[in-house]
């Protein structure tokens, strides 16, 4: 751990990057805009750690935003990839690895009877919405404030930490005509959903949600919320879609749907199932999935979809996750981290709330409780920024936004958590 943090090379590279890529990045949150200060340019990752181009080492709680659940660059994943690489990087034709990963996903995720692989979570969510509309013959969609389902036009309404203007798209360039069919409700508010169904009878194709929110910070569903949505969607002839891009194979092997016992009609996946390579997937009931081309009329395609490298990394990652004790371990170390952070906040006089489930956690600088995005927005963002920078300076890499969940991995050790908590105590004592 280096104090002060020397980041000369990071600064040089990021300055050059800003001249040639918008904001210097290929995905906005990486630019550290919401916490301010200089982003860190990574050089390599291994296990629970990341090293920047200046040689600083960090305990990484971002994990490439979720995929690195077995730890970065797991030797078994890397070896499997090396072997697969020898056979070529892309086929654009059927390959048996697709069958293997598809069977693993179908076996694991309760709602999935058939699956289609794509290349990102965004693509999975775009495709699932088309499918919801194709299957029901209806156009309207209910999503929740603060939930992110990728950057498709019709999802860019109250999409997490983006600009939240009533009824308007979060981004210029998104036609109003596209988002008028996107209805929003506060997370954990069944009455609001009921009202939307009553106001739009026979018009709503379905409800999509993060069954545990990670894109407005970490927000779990209240007891009965998922069950209530299951009943409401059935009563109204609409589909229930769990976006498990973040939670799939993380909260439990079979995702939130396994843990909660609530089975949606359709599910989107990404992150973990690609083991660090670009993958997304959507799947669900056989009768619905049978509408997807070429089995049915709903068109969706992809040059690199089912790519052998991505399939290989996914298969190996899921194999590693199947080992006994995996999720118990994730839960144990993450609980230690989360309860430790809350305890330290309390002892150092900061109003904070948060929690964890399995290897996903969050900490808000607000007394809470946080049930939805409006509650999350009450957090002290300036304090979070100072906390983030202090932790970074002590070798702890946290998500650079109050409105992002944190992730642990099987590679994080008790000692890593102890170091993280010691750093948190120092930082919180000085905030
Ligand atoms: C719940 C959820 N859905 C969809 C996406 C979009 O996935 P991708 O970034 O792979 O396009 C994300 C990304 O973080 C996500 O967390």
PDB file of N, CA, C and O and ligand atoms in Angstrom, residues 27 65 119-125 147-151 209-212 214-215 243-247 268-271 278-280 404 407, ligand 1:
ATOM      1  N   UNK A  27     -16.404   3.024 -21.370  1.00  0.00           N
ATOM      2  CA  UNK A  27     -17.640   2.878 -20.595  1.00  0.00           C
ATOM      3  C   UNK A  27     -17.573   3.947 -19.508  1.00  0.00           C
ATOM      4  O   UNK A  27     -16.554   4.047 -18.801  1.00  0.00           O
ATOM      5  N   UNK A  65     -16.558  -5.506 -12.785  1.00  0.00           N
ATOM      6  CA  UNK A  65     -18.005  -5.251 -12.647  1.00  0.00           C
ATOM      7  C   UNK A  65     -18.803  -6.547 -12.545  1.00  0.00           C
ATOM      8  O   UNK A  65     -19.948  -6.614 -12.974  1.00  0.00           O
ATOM      9  N   UNK A 119     -23.672 -11.175 -26.848  1.00  0.00           N
ATOM     10  CA  UNK A 119     -22.317 -10.731 -26.503  1.00  0.00           C
ATOM     11  C   UNK A 119     -22.206  -9.755 -25.341  1.00  0.00           C
ATOM     12  O   UNK A 119     -21.103  -9.364 -24.962  1.00  0.00           O
ATOM     13  N   UNK A 120     -23.338  -9.328 -24.804  1.00  0.00           N
ATOM     14  CA  UNK A 120     -23.297  -8.415 -23.658  1.00  0.00           C
ATOM     15  C   UNK A 120     -24.649  -8.441 -22.959  1.00  0.00           C
ATOM     16  O   UNK A 120     -25.649  -8.916 -23.526  1.00  0.00           O
ATOM     17  N   UNK A 121     -24.656  -7.899 -21.763  1.00  0.00           N
ATOM     18  CA  UNK A 121     -25.905  -7.780 -21.029  1.00  0.00           C
ATOM     19  C   UNK A 121     -26.879  -6.846 -21.733  1.00  0.00           C
ATOM     20  O   UNK A 121     -28.092  -7.072 -21.742  1.00  0.00           O
ATOM     21  N   UNK A 122     -26.338  -5.786 -22.318  1.00  0.00           N
ATOM     22  CA  UNK A 122     -27.184  -4.849 -23.060  1.00  0.00           C
ATOM     23  C   UNK A 122     -27.934  -5.576 -24.173  1.00  0.00           C
ATOM     24  O   UNK A 122     -29.147  -5.435 -24.325  1.00  0.00           O
ATOM     25  N   UNK A 123     -27.175  -6.375 -24.919  1.00  0.00           N
ATOM     26  CA  UNK A 123     -27.780  -7.112 -26.036  1.00  0.00           C
ATOM     27  C   UNK A 123     -28.840  -8.101 -25.527  1.00  0.00           C
ATOM     28  O   UNK A 123     -29.895  -8.283 -26.158  1.00  0.00           O
ATOM     29  N   UNK A 124     -28.556  -8.732 -24.394  1.00  0.00           N
ATOM     30  CA  UNK A 124     -29.518  -9.685 -23.829  1.00  0.00           C
ATOM     31  C   UNK A 124     -30.820  -8.974 -23.477  1.00  0.00           C
ATOM     32  O   UNK A 124     -31.918  -9.470 -23.778  1.00  0.00           O
ATOM     33  N   UNK A 125     -30.707  -7.791 -22.865  1.00  0.00           N
ATOM     34  CA  UNK A 125     -31.911  -7.062 -22.436  1.00  0.00           C
ATOM     35  C   UNK A 125     -32.682  -6.500 -23.625  1.00  0.00           C
ATOM     36  O   UNK A 125     -33.922  -6.527 -23.648  1.00  0.00           O
ATOM     37  N   UNK A 147     -33.064   0.887 -11.722  1.00  0.00           N
ATOM     38  CA  UNK A 147     -32.604  -0.381 -12.313  1.00  0.00           C
ATOM     39  C   UNK A 147     -32.006  -0.102 -13.693  1.00  0.00           C
ATOM     40  O   UNK A 147     -32.566   0.660 -14.476  1.00  0.00           O
ATOM     41  N   UNK A 148     -30.898  -0.756 -13.954  1.00  0.00           N
ATOM     42  CA  UNK A 148     -30.205  -0.596 -15.244  1.00  0.00           C
ATOM     43  C   UNK A 148     -30.310  -1.901 -16.014  1.00  0.00           C
ATOM     44  O   UNK A 148     -30.062  -2.978 -15.475  1.00  0.00           O
ATOM     45  N   UNK A 149     -30.718  -1.768 -17.267  1.00  0.00           N
ATOM     46  CA  UNK A 149     -30.829  -2.962 -18.105  1.00  0.00           C
ATOM     47  C   UNK A 149     -30.041  -2.764 -19.399  1.00  0.00           C
ATOM     48  O   UNK A 149     -30.518  -3.097 -20.485  1.00  0.00           O
ATOM     49  N   UNK A 150     -28.840  -2.195 -19.272  1.00  0.00           N
ATOM     50  CA  UNK A 150     -28.050  -1.907 -20.457  1.00  0.00           C
ATOM     51  C   UNK A 150     -28.509  -0.609 -21.080  1.00  0.00           C
ATOM     52  O   UNK A 150     -29.431   0.046 -20.593  1.00  0.00           O
ATOM     53  N   UNK A 151     -27.858  -0.224 -22.196  1.00  0.00           N
ATOM     54  CA  UNK A 151     -28.088   1.127 -22.718  1.00  0.00           C
ATOM     55  C   UNK A 151     -29.032   1.172 -23.918  1.00  0.00           C
ATOM     56  O   UNK A 151     -28.994   2.096 -24.725  1.00  0.00           O
ATOM     57  N   UNK A 209     -36.940  -6.374 -14.015  1.00  0.00           N
ATOM     58  CA  UNK A 209     -36.276  -5.792 -12.845  1.00  0.00           C
ATOM     59  C   UNK A 209     -34.979  -6.521 -12.526  1.00  0.00           C
ATOM     60  O   UNK A 209     -34.774  -7.656 -12.948  1.00  0.00           O
ATOM     61  N   UNK A 210     -34.123  -5.798 -11.793  1.00  0.00           N
ATOM     62  CA  UNK A 210     -32.993  -6.449 -11.149  1.00  0.00           C
ATOM     63  C   UNK A 210     -33.579  -7.043  -9.861  1.00  0.00           C
ATOM     64  O   UNK A 210     -34.014  -6.292  -8.985  1.00  0.00           O
ATOM     65  N   UNK A 211     -33.588  -8.360  -9.719  1.00  0.00           N
ATOM     66  CA  UNK A 211     -34.261  -8.950  -8.546  1.00  0.00           C
ATOM     67  C   UNK A 211     -33.528  -8.650  -7.238  1.00  0.00           C
ATOM     68  O   UNK A 211     -34.107  -8.770  -6.159  1.00  0.00           O
ATOM     69  N   UNK A 212     -32.271  -8.279  -7.323  1.00  0.00           N
ATOM     70  CA  UNK A 212     -31.561  -7.560  -6.252  1.00  0.00           C
ATOM     71  C   UNK A 212     -30.863  -6.432  -7.009  1.00  0.00           C
ATOM     72  O   UNK A 212     -30.160  -6.689  -7.982  1.00  0.00           O
ATOM     73  N   UNK A 214     -28.316  -3.679  -8.157  1.00  0.00           N
ATOM     74  CA  UNK A 214     -26.900  -3.355  -7.997  1.00  0.00           C
ATOM     75  C   UNK A 214     -26.550  -2.028  -8.636  1.00  0.00           C
ATOM     76  O   UNK A 214     -25.470  -1.495  -8.414  1.00  0.00           O
ATOM     77  N   UNK A 215     -27.479  -1.476  -9.421  1.00  0.00           N
ATOM     78  CA  UNK A 215     -27.161  -0.279 -10.204  1.00  0.00           C
ATOM     79  C   UNK A 215     -27.708   1.015  -9.608  1.00  0.00           C
ATOM     80  O   UNK A 215     -27.691   2.058 -10.254  1.00  0.00           O
ATOM     81  N   UNK A 243     -33.741  -9.546 -14.674  1.00  0.00           N
ATOM     82  CA  UNK A 243     -32.450  -9.226 -15.274  1.00  0.00           C
ATOM     83  C   UNK A 243     -31.392  -9.679 -14.265  1.00  0.00           C
ATOM     84  O   UNK A 243     -31.108  -8.973 -13.294  1.00  0.00           O
ATOM     85  N   UNK A 244     -30.850 -10.852 -14.520  1.00  0.00           N
ATOM     86  CA  UNK A 244     -29.837 -11.419 -13.607  1.00  0.00           C
ATOM     87  C   UNK A 244     -28.438 -11.315 -14.226  1.00  0.00           C
ATOM     88  O   UNK A 244     -27.570 -12.145 -13.960  1.00  0.00           O
ATOM     89  N   UNK A 245     -28.254 -10.270 -15.043  1.00  0.00           N
ATOM     90  CA  UNK A 245     -26.925 -10.040 -15.620  1.00  0.00           C
ATOM     91  C   UNK A 245     -25.890  -9.913 -14.494  1.00  0.00           C
ATOM     92  O   UNK A 245     -24.792 -10.457 -14.574  1.00  0.00           O
ATOM     93  N   UNK A 246     -26.271  -9.214 -13.436  1.00  0.00           N
ATOM     94  CA  UNK A 246     -25.344  -9.014 -12.324  1.00  0.00           C
ATOM     95  C   UNK A 246     -25.460 -10.124 -11.276  1.00  0.00           C
ATOM     96  O   UNK A 246     -24.469 -10.590 -10.727  1.00  0.00           O
ATOM     97  N   UNK A 247     -26.692 -10.560 -11.007  1.00  0.00           N
ATOM     98  CA  UNK A 247     -26.923 -11.475  -9.881  1.00  0.00           C
ATOM     99  C   UNK A 247     -26.812 -12.951 -10.260  1.00  0.00           C
ATOM    100  O   UNK A 247     -26.637 -13.798  -9.386  1.00  0.00           O
ATOM    101  N   UNK A 268     -32.435 -12.602 -18.110  1.00  0.00           N
ATOM    102  CA  UNK A 268     -31.235 -12.204 -18.842  1.00  0.00           C
ATOM    103  C   UNK A 268     -30.010 -12.460 -17.965  1.00  0.00           C
ATOM    104  O   UNK A 268     -30.072 -12.337 -16.740  1.00  0.00           O
ATOM    105  N   UNK A 269     -28.935 -12.828 -18.622  1.00  0.00           N
ATOM    106  CA  UNK A 269     -27.684 -13.149 -17.930  1.00  0.00           C
ATOM    107  C   UNK A 269     -26.526 -12.466 -18.643  1.00  0.00           C
ATOM    108  O   UNK A 269     -26.666 -12.016 -19.788  1.00  0.00           O
ATOM    109  N   UNK A 270     -25.372 -12.431 -17.982  1.00  0.00           N
ATOM    110  CA  UNK A 270     -24.167 -11.861 -18.593  1.00  0.00           C
ATOM    111  C   UNK A 270     -23.030 -12.076 -17.621  1.00  0.00           C
ATOM    112  O   UNK A 270     -23.041 -13.020 -16.832  1.00  0.00           O
ATOM    113  N   UNK A 271     -22.062 -11.186 -17.622  1.00  0.00           N
ATOM    114  CA  UNK A 271     -20.969 -11.155 -16.642  1.00  0.00           C
ATOM    115  C   UNK A 271     -20.412 -12.542 -16.310  1.00  0.00           C
ATOM    116  O   UNK A 271     -19.590 -13.062 -17.043  1.00  0.00           O
ATOM    117  N   UNK A 278     -16.597 -11.416 -23.356  1.00  0.00           N
ATOM    118  CA  UNK A 278     -17.894 -10.784 -23.633  1.00  0.00           C
ATOM    119  C   UNK A 278     -19.000 -11.806 -23.922  1.00  0.00           C
ATOM    120  O   UNK A 278     -18.956 -12.484 -24.936  1.00  0.00           O
ATOM    121  N   UNK A 279     -19.955 -11.904 -23.001  1.00  0.00           N
ATOM    122  CA  UNK A 279     -21.112 -12.797 -23.179  1.00  0.00           C
ATOM    123  C   UNK A 279     -22.340 -12.192 -22.520  1.00  0.00           C
ATOM    124  O   UNK A 279     -22.250 -11.526 -21.496  1.00  0.00           O
ATOM    125  N   UNK A 280     -23.480 -12.447 -23.121  1.00  0.00           N
ATOM    126  CA  UNK A 280     -24.764 -12.227 -22.480  1.00  0.00           C
ATOM    127  C   UNK A 280     -25.638 -13.389 -22.885  1.00  0.00           C
ATOM    128  O   UNK A 280     -25.253 -14.199 -23.746  1.00  0.00           O
ATOM    129  N   UNK A 404     -23.223   2.082  -7.140  1.00  0.00           N
ATOM    130  CA  UNK A 404     -22.815   0.787  -7.699  1.00  0.00           C
ATOM    131  C   UNK A 404     -22.616  -0.185  -6.549  1.00  0.00           C
ATOM    132  O   UNK A 404     -22.123   0.197  -5.488  1.00  0.00           O
ATOM    133  N   UNK A 407     -18.326  -6.112  -5.357  1.00  0.00           N
ATOM    134  CA  UNK A 407     -18.260  -7.563  -5.576  1.00  0.00           C
ATOM    135  C   UNK A 407     -17.022  -8.159  -4.922  1.00  0.00           C
ATOM    136  O   UNK A 407     -15.925  -7.612  -5.035  1.00  0.00           O
TER     137      UNK A 407
HETATM  138  C1  LIG B   1     -28.455  -5.696 -14.277  1.00  0.00           C
HETATM  139  C2  LIG B   1     -27.702  -5.347 -15.513  1.00  0.00           C
HETATM  140  N1  LIG B   1     -28.287  -5.501 -16.707  1.00  0.00           N
HETATM  141  C3  LIG B   1     -27.641  -5.220 -17.857  1.00  0.00           C
HETATM  142  C4  LIG B   1     -26.364  -4.739 -17.862  1.00  0.00           C
HETATM  143  C5  LIG B   1     -25.660  -4.427 -19.136  1.00  0.00           C
HETATM  144  O1  LIG B   1     -24.646  -5.350 -19.374  1.00  0.00           O
HETATM  145  P1  LIG B   1     -23.406  -4.979 -20.319  1.00  0.00           P
HETATM  146  O2  LIG B   1     -22.613  -3.934 -19.616  1.00  0.00           O
HETATM  147  O3  LIG B   1     -22.679  -6.286 -20.457  1.00  0.00           O
HETATM  148  O4  LIG B   1     -23.964  -4.510 -21.611  1.00  0.00           O
HETATM  149  C6  LIG B   1     -25.710  -4.545 -16.639  1.00  0.00           C
HETATM  150  C7  LIG B   1     -24.336  -4.010 -16.589  1.00  0.00           C
HETATM  151  O5  LIG B   1     -23.789  -3.707 -15.581  1.00  0.00           O
HETATM  152  C8  LIG B   1     -26.395  -4.864 -15.445  1.00  0.00           C
HETATM  153  O6  LIG B   1     -25.828  -4.706 -14.244  1.00  0.00           O
END
